[in-house]
CSV table of C-alpha atoms (C1' of nucleotides) in Angstrom, one decimal:
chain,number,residue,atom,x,y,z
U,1,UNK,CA,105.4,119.0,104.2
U,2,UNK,CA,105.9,115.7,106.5
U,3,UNK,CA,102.7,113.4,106.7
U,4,UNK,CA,103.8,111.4,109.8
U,5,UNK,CA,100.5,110.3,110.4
U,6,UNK,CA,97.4,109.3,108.3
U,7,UNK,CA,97.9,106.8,105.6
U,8,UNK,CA,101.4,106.5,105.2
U,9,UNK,CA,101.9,105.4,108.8
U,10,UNK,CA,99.5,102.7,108.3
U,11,UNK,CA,101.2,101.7,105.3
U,12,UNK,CA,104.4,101.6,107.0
U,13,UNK,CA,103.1,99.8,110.0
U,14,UNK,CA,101.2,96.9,107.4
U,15,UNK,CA,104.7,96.7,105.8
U,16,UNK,CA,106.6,96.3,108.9
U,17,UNK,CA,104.4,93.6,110.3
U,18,UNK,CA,104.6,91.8,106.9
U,19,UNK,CA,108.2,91.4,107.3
U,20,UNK,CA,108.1,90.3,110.4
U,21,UNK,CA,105.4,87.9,110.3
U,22,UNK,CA,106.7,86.4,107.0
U,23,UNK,CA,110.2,86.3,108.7
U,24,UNK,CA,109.0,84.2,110.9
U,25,UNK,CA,106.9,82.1,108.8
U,26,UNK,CA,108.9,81.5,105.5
U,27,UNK,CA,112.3,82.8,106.6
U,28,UNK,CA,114.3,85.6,105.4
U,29,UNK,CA,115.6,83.6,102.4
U,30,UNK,CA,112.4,83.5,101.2
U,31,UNK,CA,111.2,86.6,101.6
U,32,UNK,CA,110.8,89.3,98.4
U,33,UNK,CA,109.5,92.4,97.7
U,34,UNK,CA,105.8,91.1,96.0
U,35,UNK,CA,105.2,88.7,99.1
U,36,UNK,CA,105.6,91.3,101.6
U,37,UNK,CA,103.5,93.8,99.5
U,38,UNK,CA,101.1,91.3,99.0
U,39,UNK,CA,100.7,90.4,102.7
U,40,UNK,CA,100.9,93.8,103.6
U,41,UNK,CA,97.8,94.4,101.3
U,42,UNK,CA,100.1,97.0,99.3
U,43,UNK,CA,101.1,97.1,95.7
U,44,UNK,CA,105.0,96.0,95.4
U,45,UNK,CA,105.5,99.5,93.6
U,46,UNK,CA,104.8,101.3,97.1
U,47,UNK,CA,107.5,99.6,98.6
U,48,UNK,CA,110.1,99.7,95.7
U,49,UNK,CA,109.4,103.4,95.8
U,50,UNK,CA,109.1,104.3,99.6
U,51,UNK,CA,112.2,101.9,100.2
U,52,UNK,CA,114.3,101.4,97.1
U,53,UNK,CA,114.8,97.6,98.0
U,54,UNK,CA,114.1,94.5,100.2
U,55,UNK,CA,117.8,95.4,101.8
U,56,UNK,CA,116.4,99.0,102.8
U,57,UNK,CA,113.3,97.5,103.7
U,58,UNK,CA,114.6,95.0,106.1
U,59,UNK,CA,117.1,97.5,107.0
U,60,UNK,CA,114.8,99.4,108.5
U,61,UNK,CA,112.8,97.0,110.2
U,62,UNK,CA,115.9,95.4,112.0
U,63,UNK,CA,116.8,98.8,113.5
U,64,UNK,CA,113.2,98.9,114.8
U,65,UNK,CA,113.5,95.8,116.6
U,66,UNK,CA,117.0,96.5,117.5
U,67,UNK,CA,116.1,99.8,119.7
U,68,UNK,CA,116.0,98.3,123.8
U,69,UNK,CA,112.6,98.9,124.9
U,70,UNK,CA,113.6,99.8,128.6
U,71,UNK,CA,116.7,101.1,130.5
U,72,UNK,CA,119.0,98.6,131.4
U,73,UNK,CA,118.1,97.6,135.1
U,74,UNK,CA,119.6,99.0,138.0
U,75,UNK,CA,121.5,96.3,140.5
U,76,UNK,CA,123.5,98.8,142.9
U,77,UNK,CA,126.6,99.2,141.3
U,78,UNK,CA,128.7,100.0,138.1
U,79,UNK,CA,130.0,96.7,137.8
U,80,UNK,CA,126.8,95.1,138.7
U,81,UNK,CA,124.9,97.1,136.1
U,82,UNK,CA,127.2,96.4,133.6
U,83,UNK,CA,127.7,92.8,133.9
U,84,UNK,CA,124.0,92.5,133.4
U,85,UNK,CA,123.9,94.8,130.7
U,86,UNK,CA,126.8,93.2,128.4
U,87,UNK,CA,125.5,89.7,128.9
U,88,UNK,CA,121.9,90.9,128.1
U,89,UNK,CA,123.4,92.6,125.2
U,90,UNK,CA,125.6,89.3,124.0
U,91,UNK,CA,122.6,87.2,124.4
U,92,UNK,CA,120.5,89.0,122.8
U,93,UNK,CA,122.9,89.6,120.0
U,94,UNK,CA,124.7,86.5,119.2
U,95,UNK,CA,121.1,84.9,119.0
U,96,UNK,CA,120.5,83.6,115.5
U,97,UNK,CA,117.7,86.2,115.3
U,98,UNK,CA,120.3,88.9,116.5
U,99,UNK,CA,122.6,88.4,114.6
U,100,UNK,CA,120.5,88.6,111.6
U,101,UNK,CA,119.1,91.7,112.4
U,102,UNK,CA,122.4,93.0,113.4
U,103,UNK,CA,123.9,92.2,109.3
U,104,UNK,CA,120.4,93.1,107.7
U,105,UNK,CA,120.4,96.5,109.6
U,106,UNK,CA,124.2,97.3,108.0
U,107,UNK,CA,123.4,95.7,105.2
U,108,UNK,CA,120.5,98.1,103.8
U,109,UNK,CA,122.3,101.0,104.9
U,110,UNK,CA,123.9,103.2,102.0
U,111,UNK,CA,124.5,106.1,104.1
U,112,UNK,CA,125.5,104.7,107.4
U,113,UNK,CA,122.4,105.8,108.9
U,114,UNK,CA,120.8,102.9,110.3
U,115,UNK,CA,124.2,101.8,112.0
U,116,UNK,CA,124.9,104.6,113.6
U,117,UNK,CA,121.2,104.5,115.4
U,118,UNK,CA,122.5,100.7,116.6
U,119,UNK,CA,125.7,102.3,117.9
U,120,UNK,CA,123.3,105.3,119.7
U,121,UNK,CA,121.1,102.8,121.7
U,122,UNK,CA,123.7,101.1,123.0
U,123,UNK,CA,125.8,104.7,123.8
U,124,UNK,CA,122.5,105.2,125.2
U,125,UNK,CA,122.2,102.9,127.4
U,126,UNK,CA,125.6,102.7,128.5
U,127,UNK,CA,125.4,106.8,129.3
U,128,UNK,CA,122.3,105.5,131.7
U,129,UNK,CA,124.2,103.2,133.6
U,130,UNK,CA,127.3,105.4,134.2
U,131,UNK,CA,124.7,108.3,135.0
U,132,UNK,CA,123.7,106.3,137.7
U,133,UNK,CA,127.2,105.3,138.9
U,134,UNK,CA,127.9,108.7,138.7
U,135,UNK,CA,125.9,109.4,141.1
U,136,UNK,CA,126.7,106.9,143.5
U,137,UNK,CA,130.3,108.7,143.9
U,138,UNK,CA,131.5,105.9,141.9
U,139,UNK,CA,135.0,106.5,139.9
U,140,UNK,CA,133.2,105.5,136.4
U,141,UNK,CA,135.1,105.3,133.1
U,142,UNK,CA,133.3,107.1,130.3
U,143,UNK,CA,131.2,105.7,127.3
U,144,UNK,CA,133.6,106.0,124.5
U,145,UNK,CA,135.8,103.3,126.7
U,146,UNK,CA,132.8,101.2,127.8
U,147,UNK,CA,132.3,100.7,123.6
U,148,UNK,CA,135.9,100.1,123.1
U,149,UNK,CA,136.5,98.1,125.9
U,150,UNK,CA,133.1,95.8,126.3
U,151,UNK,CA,130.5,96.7,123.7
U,152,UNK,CA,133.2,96.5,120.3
U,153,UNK,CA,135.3,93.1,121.1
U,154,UNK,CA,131.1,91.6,121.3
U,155,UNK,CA,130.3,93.0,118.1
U,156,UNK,CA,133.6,92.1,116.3
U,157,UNK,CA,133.0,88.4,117.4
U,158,UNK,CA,129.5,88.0,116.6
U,159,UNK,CA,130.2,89.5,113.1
U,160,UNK,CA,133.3,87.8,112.3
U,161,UNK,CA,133.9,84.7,114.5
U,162,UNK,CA,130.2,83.5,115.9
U,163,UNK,CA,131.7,80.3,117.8
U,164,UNK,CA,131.9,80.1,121.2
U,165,UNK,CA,130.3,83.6,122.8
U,166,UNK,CA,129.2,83.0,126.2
U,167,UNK,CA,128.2,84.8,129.1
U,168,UNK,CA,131.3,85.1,130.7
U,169,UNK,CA,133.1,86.5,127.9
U,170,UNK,CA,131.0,89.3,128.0
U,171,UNK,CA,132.0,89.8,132.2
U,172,UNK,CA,135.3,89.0,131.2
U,173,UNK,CA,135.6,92.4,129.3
U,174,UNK,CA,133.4,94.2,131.9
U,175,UNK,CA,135.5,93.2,134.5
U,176,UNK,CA,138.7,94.2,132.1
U,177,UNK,CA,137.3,97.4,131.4
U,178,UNK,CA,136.7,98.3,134.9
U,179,UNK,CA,139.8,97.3,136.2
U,180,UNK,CA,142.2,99.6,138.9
U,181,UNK,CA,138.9,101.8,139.2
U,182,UNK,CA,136.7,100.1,142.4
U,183,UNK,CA,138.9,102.0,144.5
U,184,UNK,CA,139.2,105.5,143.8
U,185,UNK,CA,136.5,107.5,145.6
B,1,UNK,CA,136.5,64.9,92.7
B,2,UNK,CA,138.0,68.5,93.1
B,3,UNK,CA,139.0,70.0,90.1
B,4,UNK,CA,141.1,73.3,91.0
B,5,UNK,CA,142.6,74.1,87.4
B,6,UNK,CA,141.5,73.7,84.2
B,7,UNK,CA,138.4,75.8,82.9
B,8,UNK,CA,136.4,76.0,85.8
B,9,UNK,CA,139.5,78.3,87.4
B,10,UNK,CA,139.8,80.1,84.2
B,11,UNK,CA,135.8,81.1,84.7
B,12,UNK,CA,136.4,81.7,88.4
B,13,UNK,CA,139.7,84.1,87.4
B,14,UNK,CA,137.6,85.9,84.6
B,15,UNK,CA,134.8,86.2,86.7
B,16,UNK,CA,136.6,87.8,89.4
B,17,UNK,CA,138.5,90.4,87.5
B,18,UNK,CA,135.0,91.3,85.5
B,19,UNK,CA,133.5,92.0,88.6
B,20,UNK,CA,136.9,94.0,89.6
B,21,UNK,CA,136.9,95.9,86.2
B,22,UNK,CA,133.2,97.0,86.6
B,23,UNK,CA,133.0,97.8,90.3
B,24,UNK,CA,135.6,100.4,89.0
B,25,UNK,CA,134.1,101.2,85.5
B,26,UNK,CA,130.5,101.4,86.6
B,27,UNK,CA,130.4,101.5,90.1
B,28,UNK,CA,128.9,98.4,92.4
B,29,UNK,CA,125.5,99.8,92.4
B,30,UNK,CA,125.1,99.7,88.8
B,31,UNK,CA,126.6,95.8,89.2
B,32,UNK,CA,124.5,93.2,87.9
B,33,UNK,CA,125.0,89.5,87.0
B,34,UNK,CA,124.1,89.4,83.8
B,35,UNK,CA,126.5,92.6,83.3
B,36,UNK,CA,129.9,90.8,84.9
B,37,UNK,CA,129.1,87.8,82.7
B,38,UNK,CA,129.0,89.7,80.0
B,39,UNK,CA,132.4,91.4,80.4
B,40,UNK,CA,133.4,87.7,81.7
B,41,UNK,CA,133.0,85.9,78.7
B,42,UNK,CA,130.3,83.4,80.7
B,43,UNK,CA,127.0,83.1,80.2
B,44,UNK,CA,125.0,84.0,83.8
B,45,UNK,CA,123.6,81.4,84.9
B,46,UNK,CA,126.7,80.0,85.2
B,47,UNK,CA,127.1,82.8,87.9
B,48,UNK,CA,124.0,81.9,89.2
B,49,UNK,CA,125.0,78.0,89.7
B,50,UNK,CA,128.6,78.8,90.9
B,51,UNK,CA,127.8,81.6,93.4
B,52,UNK,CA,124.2,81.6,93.7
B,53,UNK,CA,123.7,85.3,93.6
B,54,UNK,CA,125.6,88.6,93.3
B,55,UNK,CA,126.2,89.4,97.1
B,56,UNK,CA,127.8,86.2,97.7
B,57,UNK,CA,129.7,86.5,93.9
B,58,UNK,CA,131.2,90.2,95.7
B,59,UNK,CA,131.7,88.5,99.4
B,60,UNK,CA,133.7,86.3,97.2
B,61,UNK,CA,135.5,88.9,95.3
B,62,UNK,CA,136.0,91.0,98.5
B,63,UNK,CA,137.7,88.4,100.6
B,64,UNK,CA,140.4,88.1,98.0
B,65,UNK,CA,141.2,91.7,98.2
B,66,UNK,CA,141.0,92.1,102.0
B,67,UNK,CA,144.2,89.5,102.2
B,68,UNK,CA,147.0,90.4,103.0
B,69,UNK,CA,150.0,90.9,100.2
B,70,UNK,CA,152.7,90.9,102.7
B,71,UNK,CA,153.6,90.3,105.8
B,72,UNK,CA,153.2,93.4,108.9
B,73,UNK,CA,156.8,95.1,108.5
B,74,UNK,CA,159.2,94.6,111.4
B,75,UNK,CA,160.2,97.7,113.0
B,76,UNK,CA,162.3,96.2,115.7
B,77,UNK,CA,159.8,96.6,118.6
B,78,UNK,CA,156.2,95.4,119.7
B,79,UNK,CA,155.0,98.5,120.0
B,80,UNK,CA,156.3,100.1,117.2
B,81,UNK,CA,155.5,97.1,114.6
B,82,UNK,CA,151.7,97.1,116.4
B,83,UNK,CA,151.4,100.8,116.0
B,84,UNK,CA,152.6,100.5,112.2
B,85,UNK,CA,149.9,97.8,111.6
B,86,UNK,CA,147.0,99.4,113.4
B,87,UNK,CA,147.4,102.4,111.6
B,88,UNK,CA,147.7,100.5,107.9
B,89,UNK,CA,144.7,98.4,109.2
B,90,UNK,CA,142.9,101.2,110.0
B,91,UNK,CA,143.6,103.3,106.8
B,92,UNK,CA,143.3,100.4,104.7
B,93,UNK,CA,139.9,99.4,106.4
B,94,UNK,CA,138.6,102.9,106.4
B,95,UNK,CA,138.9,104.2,103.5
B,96,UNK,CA,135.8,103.9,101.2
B,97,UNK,CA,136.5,101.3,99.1
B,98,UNK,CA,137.8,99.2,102.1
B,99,UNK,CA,134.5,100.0,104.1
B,100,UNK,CA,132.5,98.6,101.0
B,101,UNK,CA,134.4,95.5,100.9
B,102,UNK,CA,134.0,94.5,104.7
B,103,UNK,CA,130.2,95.3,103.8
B,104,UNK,CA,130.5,92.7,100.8
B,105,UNK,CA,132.4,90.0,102.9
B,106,UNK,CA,130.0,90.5,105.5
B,107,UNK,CA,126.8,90.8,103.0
B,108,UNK,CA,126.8,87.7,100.8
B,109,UNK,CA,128.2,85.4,103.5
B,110,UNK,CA,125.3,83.3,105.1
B,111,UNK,CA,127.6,80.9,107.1
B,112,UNK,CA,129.8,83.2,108.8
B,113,UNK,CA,132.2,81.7,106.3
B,114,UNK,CA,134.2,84.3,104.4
B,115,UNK,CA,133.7,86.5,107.8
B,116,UNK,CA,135.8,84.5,109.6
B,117,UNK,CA,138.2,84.5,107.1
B,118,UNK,CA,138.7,88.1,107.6
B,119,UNK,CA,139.3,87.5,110.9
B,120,UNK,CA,141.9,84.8,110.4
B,121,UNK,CA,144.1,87.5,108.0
B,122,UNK,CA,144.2,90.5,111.1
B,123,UNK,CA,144.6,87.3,113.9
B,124,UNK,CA,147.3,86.2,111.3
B,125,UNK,CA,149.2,89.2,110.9
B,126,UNK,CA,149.3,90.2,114.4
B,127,UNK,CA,150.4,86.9,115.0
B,128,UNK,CA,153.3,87.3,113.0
B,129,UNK,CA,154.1,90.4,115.2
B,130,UNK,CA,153.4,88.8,118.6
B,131,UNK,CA,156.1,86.4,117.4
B,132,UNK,CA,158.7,88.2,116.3
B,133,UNK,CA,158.4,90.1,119.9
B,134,UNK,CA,158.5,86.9,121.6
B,135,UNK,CA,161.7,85.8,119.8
B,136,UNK,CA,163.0,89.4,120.9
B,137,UNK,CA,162.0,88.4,124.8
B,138,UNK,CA,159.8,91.0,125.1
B,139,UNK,CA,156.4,90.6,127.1
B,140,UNK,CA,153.4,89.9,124.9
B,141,UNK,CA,149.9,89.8,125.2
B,142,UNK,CA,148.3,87.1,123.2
B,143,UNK,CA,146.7,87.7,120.2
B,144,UNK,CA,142.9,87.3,121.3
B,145,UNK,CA,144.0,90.5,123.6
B,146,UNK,CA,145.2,92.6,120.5
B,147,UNK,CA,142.6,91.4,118.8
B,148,UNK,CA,139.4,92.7,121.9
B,149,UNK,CA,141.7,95.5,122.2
B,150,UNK,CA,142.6,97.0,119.1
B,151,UNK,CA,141.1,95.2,115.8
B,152,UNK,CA,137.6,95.0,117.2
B,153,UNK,CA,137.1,98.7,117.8
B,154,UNK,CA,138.7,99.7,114.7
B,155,UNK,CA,136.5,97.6,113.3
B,156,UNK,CA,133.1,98.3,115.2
B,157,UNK,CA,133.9,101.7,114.5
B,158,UNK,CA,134.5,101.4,111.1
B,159,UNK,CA,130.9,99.6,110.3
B,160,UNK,CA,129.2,101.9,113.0
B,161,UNK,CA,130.8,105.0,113.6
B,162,UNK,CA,132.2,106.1,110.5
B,163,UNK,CA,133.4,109.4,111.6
B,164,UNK,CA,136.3,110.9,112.9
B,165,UNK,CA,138.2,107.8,112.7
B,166,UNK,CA,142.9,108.7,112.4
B,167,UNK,CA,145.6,107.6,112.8
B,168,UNK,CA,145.9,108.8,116.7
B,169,UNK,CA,143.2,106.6,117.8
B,170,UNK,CA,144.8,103.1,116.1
B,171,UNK,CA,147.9,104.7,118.2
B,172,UNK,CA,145.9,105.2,121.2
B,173,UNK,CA,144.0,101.9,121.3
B,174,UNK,CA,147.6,100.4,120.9
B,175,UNK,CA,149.4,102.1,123.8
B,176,UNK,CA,146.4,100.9,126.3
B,177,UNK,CA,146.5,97.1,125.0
B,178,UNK,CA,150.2,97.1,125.7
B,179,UNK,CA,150.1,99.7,129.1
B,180,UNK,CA,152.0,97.6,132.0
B,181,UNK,CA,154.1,95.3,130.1
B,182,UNK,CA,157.1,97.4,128.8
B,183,UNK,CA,158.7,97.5,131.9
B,184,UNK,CA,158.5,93.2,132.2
B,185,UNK,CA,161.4,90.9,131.0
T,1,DA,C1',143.1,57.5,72.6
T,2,DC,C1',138.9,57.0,75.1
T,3,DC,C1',135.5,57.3,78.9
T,4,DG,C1',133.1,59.4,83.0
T,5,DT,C1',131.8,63.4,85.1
T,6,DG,C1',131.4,67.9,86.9
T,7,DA,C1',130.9,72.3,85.0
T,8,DA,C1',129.4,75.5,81.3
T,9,DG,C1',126.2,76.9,77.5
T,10,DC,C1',121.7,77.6,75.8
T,11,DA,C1',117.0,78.9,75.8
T,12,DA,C1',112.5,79.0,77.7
T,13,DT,C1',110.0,80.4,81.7
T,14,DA,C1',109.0,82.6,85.9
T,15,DT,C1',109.8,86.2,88.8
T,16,DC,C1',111.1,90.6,90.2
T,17,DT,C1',112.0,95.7,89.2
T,18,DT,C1',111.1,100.0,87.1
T,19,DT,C1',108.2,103.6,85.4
T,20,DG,C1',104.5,106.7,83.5
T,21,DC,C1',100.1,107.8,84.5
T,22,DT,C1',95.9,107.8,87.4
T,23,DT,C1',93.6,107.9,91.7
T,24,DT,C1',93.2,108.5,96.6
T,25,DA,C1',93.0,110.7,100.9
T,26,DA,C1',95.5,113.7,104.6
T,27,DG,C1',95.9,118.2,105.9
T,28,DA,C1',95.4,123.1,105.0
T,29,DT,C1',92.3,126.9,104.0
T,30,DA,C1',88.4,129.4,104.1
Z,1,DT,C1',81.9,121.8,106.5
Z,2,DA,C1',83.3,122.1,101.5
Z,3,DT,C1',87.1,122.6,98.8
Z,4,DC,C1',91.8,122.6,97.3
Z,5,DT,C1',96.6,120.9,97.2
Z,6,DT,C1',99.7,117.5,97.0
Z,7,DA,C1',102.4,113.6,98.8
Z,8,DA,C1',101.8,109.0,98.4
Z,9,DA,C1',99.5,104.8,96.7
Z,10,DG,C1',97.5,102.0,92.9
Z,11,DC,C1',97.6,100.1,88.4
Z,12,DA,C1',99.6,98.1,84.5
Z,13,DA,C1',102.9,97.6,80.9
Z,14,DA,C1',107.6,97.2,79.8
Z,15,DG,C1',112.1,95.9,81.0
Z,16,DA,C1',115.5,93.4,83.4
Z,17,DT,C1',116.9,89.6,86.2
Z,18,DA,C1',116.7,84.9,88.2
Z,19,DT,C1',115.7,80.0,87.6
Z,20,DT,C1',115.9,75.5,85.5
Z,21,DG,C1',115.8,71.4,82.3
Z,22,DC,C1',118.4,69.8,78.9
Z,23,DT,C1',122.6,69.7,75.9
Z,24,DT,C1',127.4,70.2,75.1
Z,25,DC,C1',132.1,70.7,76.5
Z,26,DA,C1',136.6,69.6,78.3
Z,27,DC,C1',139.5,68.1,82.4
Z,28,DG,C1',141.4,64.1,84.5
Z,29,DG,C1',141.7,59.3,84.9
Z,30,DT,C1',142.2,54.7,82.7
DNA sequence: ACCGTGAAGCAATATCTTTGCTTTAAGATA
DNA sequence: TATCTTAAAGCAAAGATATTGCTTCACGGT
């Protein structure tokens, strides 16, 4: 029988603040199972056993703060929308603090679980935006190429080649992506 | 002063193949320092001063294996040579063991370092191919489009969509980086 | 052949991880 | 509301790993 509530929530909530807090203040390096327990106001055995390890642990904490907190705002059109939404996304990523949570949140991840919830939000928000289009009678590509096209290339260059990510990259690719379909009706 | 040969290669050499031998004998979870210097012949914290800790010890080791042996093979076309190498790329990078070692490179790798080196192999390779279709006078993308268009969702598919990844869709993304440019001289 | 030096070995210490057992409190039941 | 059940937390001891000062070794230069 699940307990989502009661206790273990509270624990969970202490711990997750304890990373983050001590993220903050001595930096990820630093950080270790017994400091976060003891901030936390939690024995380190509670976390070794609820979360295996500090990877898990911090796993699970960068998908948290990874999750957008609204829909991706709505500026009139399909090319508009997603403009805004890639360089949000490339910002937002490519920041040192991104980044991080971006590697700690595969990192942690035996099963593949806590990537594939990154990969989801961002489906997510993509399927909002084209919803929209949709709507508009715009001719709108579907998700699967909006990942391959715009949200992938980002991804593969803040993992593996950080330098030089700017704004207009990420319009390059929307603009690529969306190309030959501005007038079809 | 840089001393490449001598013992400390001999320790580097030994430790590598320890760590090679075990990740196959026991499995990487069951890794531990003090176990590859044991089977190394080294006494750990030589490990500890050398590489600092075991995720950067495996980013290390997993570099190494993700280079290339050999140059892509030459199939007499751009498209067929770029198809051939998506497809190894993919299988290569797919499979479990290859999915473990991008997580390693990526893992124990604080300064992007051994990331970009990853990188440089696939931008190296497809290089190789871009220029032998060049010297055949056939229209070519550059290699930052093969690379947005084909290694970078292989690749963000690999780390965050594990499933349902062939053959077909290496092919796929292949045909739509080079649509357009067949019929060019 | 002999230094100088960077790297490895050794060993003591500090820290983290694991685990068996006990205690707590959430939620169900009456 | 009192009681019961049980998943999860606490505690503490044992085990394993990580760190570090000092010593020893051997490569590369003279």
């Amino acid at each position: 029988m699940v307990r989502p509530g009661g206790r273990s929530a509270r624990v969970q909530a202490s711990v997750h603040s304890a990373v983050r807090e001590l993220e903050a203040e001595v930096g990820r390096p630093a950080l270790t199972v017994p400091l976060v327990a003891a901030r936390a106001g939690v024995t380190p055995s509670t976390i070794y056993r609820r979360w295996g390890d500090l990877q898990e642990l911090l796993s699970d904490v960068a998908v948290e703060r990874l999750r957008p907190e609204a829909p991706p705002e709505d500026h009139g059109s399909l090319s508009a929308d997603l403009r805004n939404w890639a360089e949000q996304f490339l910002d937002e990523m490519a920041s040192p603090g991104g980044r991080a949570y971006i590697r700690d949140a595969l990192l942690g991840d035996p099963d593949g679980d806590n990537a594939g919830r990154c990969s989801a939000y961002a489906a997510e928000q993509i399927g909002i935006i084209l919803g929209r289009a949709t709507e508009r009678d715009e001719d709108t590509p579907d998700a699967e190429t909006v990942i391959d096209r715009v949200v992938a290339p980002i991804m593969y260059r803040i993992l593996f080649r950080p330098d030089g990510l700017a704004a207009a990259y990420a319009h390059r690719l929307v603009g690529e992506a969306l190309e030959r379909r501005g007038t079809a009706g």
